[in-house]
């Protein structure tokens, strides 16, 4: 019986859960990528127009590239945050932000490996609007990225046709939601802000749901933070 992407990740999940040392965690992810454990195939389903426009592609590959683009942005952001810590960063904040950085790097590398030859190029971030020396500016941007990430994964879920990929997206969005919660708590500690009531929506008269925002709305929102022009015109809708 042919193994699926999900089958190949089961043993990786178990290993990751048991690893405490962060360096080993990242190294293990790199080994998995290098051995091609998550490779989808060599077919190319994206196109770079000129040197500026990056076409995410179509179908499930396009959605995975969409997620890959967002994870590139988040990984680059937190890498910069930890490379140039803002004034007054506490030991607890450093620990939290380092963990988030490592998670985002793992997510980015996972999608890069999973997409193989179908992956879009590495994007160039544009963080000129963020003052990395200022706590409020950094955490405010982190809140924006995390809230956007959760809404993006929720909005893309219905567009995925593969059950395996949908399950993997669910595993990642749950981590992104925890990131969003802790960043909110850093901004407004000991309040209800961690629950994100300001971004929750009501469905069928019941509150407490995260919003699901489609790529057509998310991509223009994140475009100012990326130098490359990103096109999602071929994504499913």
mmCIF file of N, CA and C in Angstrom, residues 120-212:
data_model
loop_
_atom_site.group_PDB
_atom_site.id
_atom_site.type_symbol
_atom_site.label_atom_id
_atom_site.label_comp_id
_atom_site.label_asym_id
_atom_site.label_seq_id
_atom_site.Cartn_x
_atom_site.Cartn_y
_atom_site.Cartn_z
ATOM 1 N N UNK A 120 7.393 27.618 -4.447
ATOM 2 C CA UNK A 120 7.749 28.949 -4.919
ATOM 3 C C UNK A 120 9.138 29.310 -4.398
ATOM 4 N N UNK A 121 9.699 30.363 -4.927
ATOM 5 C CA UNK A 121 11.033 30.778 -4.492
ATOM 6 C C UNK A 121 10.980 31.350 -3.072
ATOM 7 N N UNK A 122 12.143 31.534 -2.490
ATOM 8 C CA UNK A 122 12.217 32.204 -1.205
ATOM 9 C C UNK A 122 11.855 33.669 -1.368
ATOM 10 N N UNK A 123 10.912 34.144 -0.567
ATOM 11 C CA UNK A 123 10.428 35.520 -0.683
ATOM 12 C C UNK A 123 11.317 36.479 0.115
ATOM 13 N N UNK A 124 11.331 37.732 -0.324
ATOM 14 C CA UNK A 124 12.096 38.768 0.361
ATOM 15 C C UNK A 124 11.151 39.605 1.209
ATOM 16 N N UNK A 125 11.294 39.569 2.536
ATOM 17 C CA UNK A 125 10.381 40.325 3.403
ATOM 18 C C UNK A 125 10.651 41.823 3.344
ATOM 19 N N UNK A 126 9.641 42.584 3.710
ATOM 20 C CA UNK A 126 9.760 44.041 3.798
ATOM 21 C C UNK A 126 9.218 44.466 5.160
ATOM 22 N N UNK A 127 10.105 44.632 6.110
ATOM 23 C CA UNK A 127 9.704 44.968 7.471
ATOM 24 C C UNK A 127 10.040 46.415 7.825
ATOM 25 N N UNK A 128 10.105 47.267 6.825
ATOM 26 C CA UNK A 128 10.496 48.659 7.067
ATOM 27 C C UNK A 128 9.496 49.406 7.945
ATOM 28 N N UNK A 129 8.263 48.918 8.014
ATOM 29 C CA UNK A 129 7.243 49.590 8.825
ATOM 30 C C UNK A 129 7.302 49.172 10.294
ATOM 31 N N UNK A 130 8.167 48.209 10.614
ATOM 32 C CA UNK A 130 8.261 47.691 11.980
ATOM 33 C C UNK A 130 9.533 48.205 12.644
ATOM 34 N N UNK A 131 9.393 48.757 13.838
ATOM 35 C CA UNK A 131 10.543 49.204 14.614
ATOM 36 C C UNK A 131 10.963 48.057 15.533
ATOM 37 N N UNK A 132 11.996 47.327 15.147
ATOM 38 C CA UNK A 132 12.401 46.148 15.901
ATOM 39 C C UNK A 132 13.059 46.482 17.237
ATOM 40 N N UNK A 133 13.301 47.750 17.487
ATOM 41 C CA UNK A 133 13.849 48.166 18.786
ATOM 42 C C UNK A 133 12.758 48.490 19.799
ATOM 43 N N UNK A 134 11.507 48.490 19.323
ATOM 44 C CA UNK A 134 10.382 48.898 20.164
ATOM 45 C C UNK A 134 9.464 47.713 20.455
ATOM 46 N N UNK A 135 9.235 47.443 21.725
ATOM 47 C CA UNK A 135 8.434 46.292 22.135
ATOM 48 C C UNK A 135 7.026 46.346 21.554
ATOM 49 N N UNK A 136 6.373 47.500 21.660
ATOM 50 C CA UNK A 136 4.989 47.618 21.193
ATOM 51 C C UNK A 136 4.899 47.385 19.682
ATOM 52 N N UNK A 137 5.871 47.887 18.939
ATOM 53 C CA UNK A 137 5.875 47.707 17.491
ATOM 54 C C UNK A 137 6.059 46.236 17.124
ATOM 55 N N UNK A 138 6.989 45.564 17.802
ATOM 56 C CA UNK A 138 7.267 44.160 17.513
ATOM 57 C C UNK A 138 6.086 43.273 17.885
ATOM 58 N N UNK A 139 5.578 43.438 19.097
ATOM 59 C CA UNK A 139 4.468 42.584 19.534
ATOM 60 C C UNK A 139 3.186 42.909 18.783
ATOM 61 N N UNK A 140 3.013 44.167 18.398
ATOM 62 C CA UNK A 140 1.856 44.525 17.590
ATOM 63 C C UNK A 140 1.900 43.849 16.233
ATOM 64 N N UNK A 141 3.089 43.813 15.629
ATOM 65 C CA UNK A 141 3.247 43.130 14.346
ATOM 66 C C UNK A 141 3.058 41.622 14.510
ATOM 67 N N UNK A 142 3.581 41.074 15.612
ATOM 68 C CA UNK A 142 3.425 39.646 15.877
ATOM 69 C C UNK A 142 1.948 39.286 16.010
ATOM 70 N N UNK A 143 1.203 40.111 16.705
ATOM 71 C CA UNK A 143 -0.233 39.889 16.858
ATOM 72 C C UNK A 143 -0.932 39.897 15.498
ATOM 73 N N UNK A 144 -0.557 40.856 14.663
ATOM 74 C CA UNK A 144 -1.141 40.935 13.322
ATOM 75 C C UNK A 144 -0.831 39.684 12.514
ATOM 76 N N UNK A 145 0.425 39.246 12.537
ATOM 77 C CA UNK A 145 0.824 38.080 11.753
ATOM 78 C C UNK A 145 0.143 36.808 12.259
ATOM 79 N N UNK A 146 0.073 36.646 13.568
ATOM 80 C CA UNK A 146 -0.518 35.420 14.116
ATOM 81 C C UNK A 146 -2.025 35.362 13.898
ATOM 82 N N UNK A 147 -2.711 36.470 14.144
ATOM 83 C CA UNK A 147 -4.157 36.499 13.897
ATOM 84 C C UNK A 147 -4.445 36.241 12.422
ATOM 85 N N UNK A 148 -3.641 36.862 11.554
ATOM 86 C CA UNK A 148 -3.822 36.689 10.114
ATOM 87 C C UNK A 148 -3.559 35.245 9.712
ATOM 88 N N UNK A 149 -2.529 34.640 10.311
ATOM 89 C CA UNK A 149 -2.200 33.261 9.987
ATOM 90 C C UNK A 149 -3.327 32.298 10.331
ATOM 91 N N UNK A 150 -3.913 32.477 11.498
ATOM 92 C CA UNK A 150 -5.029 31.619 11.906
ATOM 93 C C UNK A 150 -6.200 31.769 10.946
ATOM 94 N N UNK A 151 -6.545 33.001 10.629
ATOM 95 C CA UNK A 151 -7.665 33.252 9.717
ATOM 96 C C UNK A 151 -7.381 32.724 8.314
ATOM 97 N N UNK A 152 -6.104 32.793 7.906
ATOM 98 C CA UNK A 152 -5.726 32.316 6.577
ATOM 99 C C UNK A 152 -5.861 30.801 6.473
ATOM 100 N N UNK A 153 -5.368 30.081 7.472
ATOM 101 C CA UNK A 153 -5.487 28.624 7.462
ATOM 102 C C UNK A 153 -6.960 28.207 7.504
ATOM 103 N N UNK A 154 -7.745 28.886 8.330
ATOM 104 C CA UNK A 154 -9.165 28.561 8.399
ATOM 105 C C UNK A 154 -9.847 28.790 7.060
ATOM 106 N N UNK A 155 -9.488 29.883 6.396
ATOM 107 C CA UNK A 155 -10.110 30.198 5.114
ATOM 108 C C UNK A 155 -9.673 29.281 3.997
ATOM 109 N N UNK A 156 -8.471 28.729 4.104
ATOM 110 C CA UNK A 156 -7.961 27.852 3.049
ATOM 111 C C UNK A 156 -8.415 26.408 3.220
ATOM 112 N N UNK A 157 -8.857 26.061 4.426
ATOM 113 C CA UNK A 157 -9.214 24.673 4.704
ATOM 114 C C UNK A 157 -10.226 24.096 3.734
ATOM 115 N N UNK A 158 -11.266 24.851 3.445
ATOM 116 C CA UNK A 158 -12.317 24.334 2.563
ATOM 117 C C UNK A 158 -11.869 24.208 1.113
ATOM 118 N N UNK A 159 -10.733 24.799 0.801
ATOM 119 C CA UNK A 159 -10.227 24.763 -0.578
ATOM 120 C C UNK A 159 -9.316 23.571 -0.828
ATOM 121 N N UNK A 160 -8.938 22.855 0.234
ATOM 122 C CA UNK A 160 -8.048 21.703 0.116
ATOM 123 C C UNK A 160 -8.864 20.457 -0.204
ATOM 124 N N UNK A 161 -8.469 19.732 -1.228
ATOM 125 C CA UNK A 161 -9.210 18.528 -1.603
ATOM 126 C C UNK A 161 -8.674 17.269 -0.947
ATOM 127 N N UNK A 162 -7.387 17.257 -0.598
ATOM 128 C CA UNK A 162 -6.776 16.083 0.031
ATOM 129 C C UNK A 162 -7.038 16.080 1.532
ATOM 130 N N UNK A 163 -7.585 14.976 2.015
ATOM 131 C CA UNK A 163 -7.817 14.851 3.444
ATOM 132 C C UNK A 163 -6.527 14.860 4.247
ATOM 133 N N UNK A 164 -5.464 14.307 3.670
ATOM 134 C CA UNK A 164 -4.175 14.289 4.354
ATOM 135 C C UNK A 164 -3.650 15.704 4.560
ATOM 136 N N UNK A 165 -3.726 16.519 3.520
ATOM 137 C CA UNK A 165 -3.240 17.891 3.622
ATOM 138 C C UNK A 165 -4.107 18.716 4.569
ATOM 139 N N UNK A 166 -5.390 18.439 4.561
ATOM 140 C CA UNK A 166 -6.292 19.159 5.457
ATOM 141 C C UNK A 166 -5.953 18.855 6.914
ATOM 142 N N UNK A 167 -5.642 17.598 7.199
ATOM 143 C CA UNK A 167 -5.267 17.213 8.553
ATOM 144 C C UNK A 167 -3.974 17.911 8.976
ATOM 145 N N UNK A 168 -3.013 17.971 8.074
ATOM 146 C CA UNK A 168 -1.750 18.636 8.381
ATOM 147 C C UNK A 168 -1.960 20.126 8.620
ATOM 148 N N UNK A 169 -2.830 20.739 7.811
ATOM 149 C CA UNK A 169 -3.131 22.163 8.004
ATOM 150 C C UNK A 169 -3.760 22.382 9.377
ATOM 151 N N UNK A 170 -4.606 21.448 9.799
ATOM 152 C CA UNK A 170 -5.224 21.546 11.116
ATOM 153 C C UNK A 170 -4.208 21.460 12.233
ATOM 154 N N UNK A 171 -3.179 20.642 12.037
ATOM 155 C CA UNK A 171 -2.126 20.528 13.046
ATOM 156 C C UNK A 171 -1.340 21.821 13.175
ATOM 157 N N UNK A 172 -1.158 22.509 12.048
ATOM 158 C CA UNK A 172 -0.381 23.749 12.068
ATOM 159 C C UNK A 172 -1.210 24.914 12.585
ATOM 160 N N UNK A 173 -2.464 25.018 12.170
ATOM 161 C CA UNK A 173 -3.271 26.169 12.601
ATOM 162 C C UNK A 173 -3.491 26.149 14.108
ATOM 163 N N UNK A 174 -3.529 24.981 14.714
ATOM 164 C CA UNK A 174 -3.694 24.914 16.170
ATOM 165 C C UNK A 174 -2.479 25.494 16.882
ATOM 166 N N UNK A 175 -1.295 25.291 16.296
ATOM 167 C CA UNK A 175 -0.077 25.878 16.858
ATOM 168 C C UNK A 175 -0.090 27.390 16.663
ATOM 169 N N UNK A 176 -0.507 27.835 15.473
ATOM 170 C CA UNK A 176 -0.583 29.275 15.200
ATOM 171 C C UNK A 176 -1.554 29.958 16.169
ATOM 172 N N UNK A 177 -2.635 29.280 16.514
ATOM 173 C CA UNK A 177 -3.605 29.850 17.452
ATOM 174 C C UNK A 177 -2.996 30.011 18.843
ATOM 175 N N UNK A 178 -2.152 29.069 19.230
ATOM 176 C CA UNK A 178 -1.478 29.200 20.531
ATOM 177 C C UNK A 178 -0.491 30.360 20.505
ATOM 178 N N UNK A 179 0.174 30.529 19.359
ATOM 179 C CA UNK A 179 1.060 31.687 19.217
ATOM 180 C C UNK A 179 0.266 32.984 19.396
ATOM 181 N N UNK A 180 -0.861 33.064 18.704
ATOM 182 C CA UNK A 180 -1.684 34.273 18.773
ATOM 183 C C UNK A 180 -2.108 34.558 20.208
ATOM 184 N N UNK A 181 -2.451 33.516 20.932
ATOM 185 C CA UNK A 181 -2.912 33.678 22.310
ATOM 186 C C UNK A 181 -1.814 34.214 23.225
ATOM 187 N N UNK A 182 -0.606 33.650 23.115
ATOM 188 C CA UNK A 182 0.469 34.081 24.013
ATOM 189 C C UNK A 182 0.956 35.482 23.662
ATOM 190 N N UNK A 183 0.965 35.830 22.372
ATOM 191 C CA UNK A 183 1.354 37.187 21.981
ATOM 192 C C UNK A 183 0.348 38.191 22.539
ATOM 193 N N UNK A 184 -0.922 37.864 22.475
ATOM 194 C CA UNK A 184 -1.959 38.739 23.020
ATOM 195 C C UNK A 184 -1.791 38.896 24.533
ATOM 196 N N UNK A 185 -1.400 37.825 25.189
ATOM 197 C CA UNK A 185 -1.216 37.892 26.641
ATOM 198 C C UNK A 185 0.001 38.742 26.997
ATOM 199 N N UNK A 186 1.027 38.724 26.166
ATOM 200 C CA UNK A 186 2.189 39.581 26.403
ATOM 201 C C UNK A 186 1.814 41.054 26.265
ATOM 202 N N UNK A 187 0.921 41.346 25.329
ATOM 203 C CA UNK A 187 0.494 42.723 25.109
ATOM 204 C C UNK A 187 -0.442 43.209 26.211
ATOM 205 N N UNK A 188 -1.345 42.334 26.641
ATOM 206 C CA UNK A 188 -2.332 42.699 27.658
ATOM 207 C C UNK A 188 -2.436 41.569 28.685
ATOM 208 N N UNK A 189 -1.449 41.455 29.559
ATOM 209 C CA UNK A 189 -1.419 40.344 30.515
ATOM 210 C C UNK A 189 -2.583 40.366 31.505
ATOM 211 N N UNK A 190 -2.979 39.165 31.894
ATOM 212 C CA UNK A 190 -4.024 38.994 32.918
ATOM 213 C C UNK A 190 -5.348 39.630 32.517
ATOM 214 N N UNK A 191 -5.644 39.591 31.204
ATOM 215 C CA UNK A 191 -6.930 40.070 30.705
ATOM 216 C C UNK A 191 -7.540 38.984 29.826
ATOM 217 N N UNK A 192 -8.713 39.259 29.324
ATOM 218 C CA UNK A 192 -9.362 38.306 28.419
ATOM 219 C C UNK A 192 -8.874 38.418 26.988
ATOM 220 N N UNK A 193 -7.880 39.263 26.742
ATOM 221 C CA UNK A 193 -7.394 39.470 25.377
ATOM 222 C C UNK A 193 -6.863 38.190 24.745
ATOM 223 N N UNK A 194 -6.310 37.292 25.580
ATOM 224 C CA UNK A 194 -5.729 36.059 25.046
ATOM 225 C C UNK A 194 -6.741 35.247 24.248
ATOM 226 N N UNK A 195 -8.026 35.393 24.578
ATOM 227 C CA UNK A 195 -9.065 34.625 23.897
ATOM 228 C C UNK A 195 -9.423 35.201 22.538
ATOM 229 N N UNK A 196 -8.974 36.421 22.251
ATOM 230 C CA UNK A 196 -9.205 37.016 20.938
ATOM 231 C C UNK A 196 -10.644 37.352 20.632
ATOM 232 N N UNK A 197 -11.380 37.831 21.637
ATOM 233 C CA UNK A 197 -12.784 38.152 21.403
ATOM 234 C C UNK A 197 -12.975 39.180 20.295
ATOM 235 N N UNK A 198 -11.960 40.029 20.071
ATOM 236 C CA UNK A 198 -12.087 41.070 19.049
ATOM 237 C C UNK A 198 -12.031 40.514 17.631
ATOM 238 N N UNK A 199 -11.558 39.268 17.451
ATOM 239 C CA UNK A 199 -11.486 38.695 16.113
ATOM 240 C C UNK A 199 -12.391 37.471 15.945
ATOM 241 N N UNK A 200 -13.078 37.080 17.019
ATOM 242 C CA UNK A 200 -13.991 35.946 16.916
ATOM 243 C C UNK A 200 -15.283 36.359 16.226
ATOM 244 N N UNK A 201 -15.919 35.385 15.586
ATOM 245 C CA UNK A 201 -17.152 35.664 14.849
ATOM 246 C C UNK A 201 -18.284 34.784 15.376
ATOM 247 N N UNK A 202 -19.505 35.145 14.993
ATOM 248 C CA UNK A 202 -20.696 34.395 15.381
ATOM 249 C C UNK A 202 -21.209 33.596 14.186
ATOM 250 N N UNK A 203 -21.491 32.315 14.417
ATOM 251 C CA UNK A 203 -22.014 31.444 13.367
ATOM 252 C C UNK A 203 -23.301 30.801 13.878
ATOM 253 N N UNK A 204 -24.369 30.989 13.122
ATOM 254 C CA UNK A 204 -25.677 30.425 13.475
ATOM 255 C C UNK A 204 -26.087 30.815 14.888
ATOM 256 N N UNK A 205 -25.761 32.043 15.265
ATOM 257 C CA UNK A 205 -26.162 32.559 16.558
ATOM 258 C C UNK A 205 -25.247 32.200 17.706
ATOM 259 N N UNK A 206 -24.197 31.443 17.402
ATOM 260 C CA UNK A 206 -23.254 31.034 18.445
ATOM 261 C C UNK A 206 -21.922 31.744 18.239
ATOM 262 N N UNK A 207 -21.407 32.344 19.304
ATOM 263 C CA UNK A 207 -20.120 33.021 19.225
ATOM 264 C C UNK A 207 -18.972 32.075 19.521
ATOM 265 N N UNK A 208 -17.760 32.621 19.507
ATOM 266 C CA UNK A 208 -16.602 31.826 19.872
ATOM 267 C C UNK A 208 -15.907 31.129 18.725
ATOM 268 N N UNK A 209 -16.113 31.612 17.494
ATOM 269 C CA UNK A 209 -15.468 30.996 16.343
ATOM 270 C C UNK A 209 -14.412 31.938 15.757
ATOM 271 N N UNK A 210 -13.275 31.355 15.367
ATOM 272 C CA UNK A 210 -12.291 32.153 14.650
ATOM 273 C C UNK A 210 -12.797 32.408 13.241
ATOM 274 N N UNK A 211 -12.429 33.543 12.691
ATOM 275 C CA UNK A 211 -12.836 33.883 11.336
ATOM 276 C C UNK A 211 -12.088 33.022 10.319
ATOM 277 N N UNK A 212 -12.715 32.780 9.190
ATOM 278 C CA UNK A 212 -12.096 32.070 8.069
ATOM 279 C C UNK A 212 -12.035 33.045 6.904
#
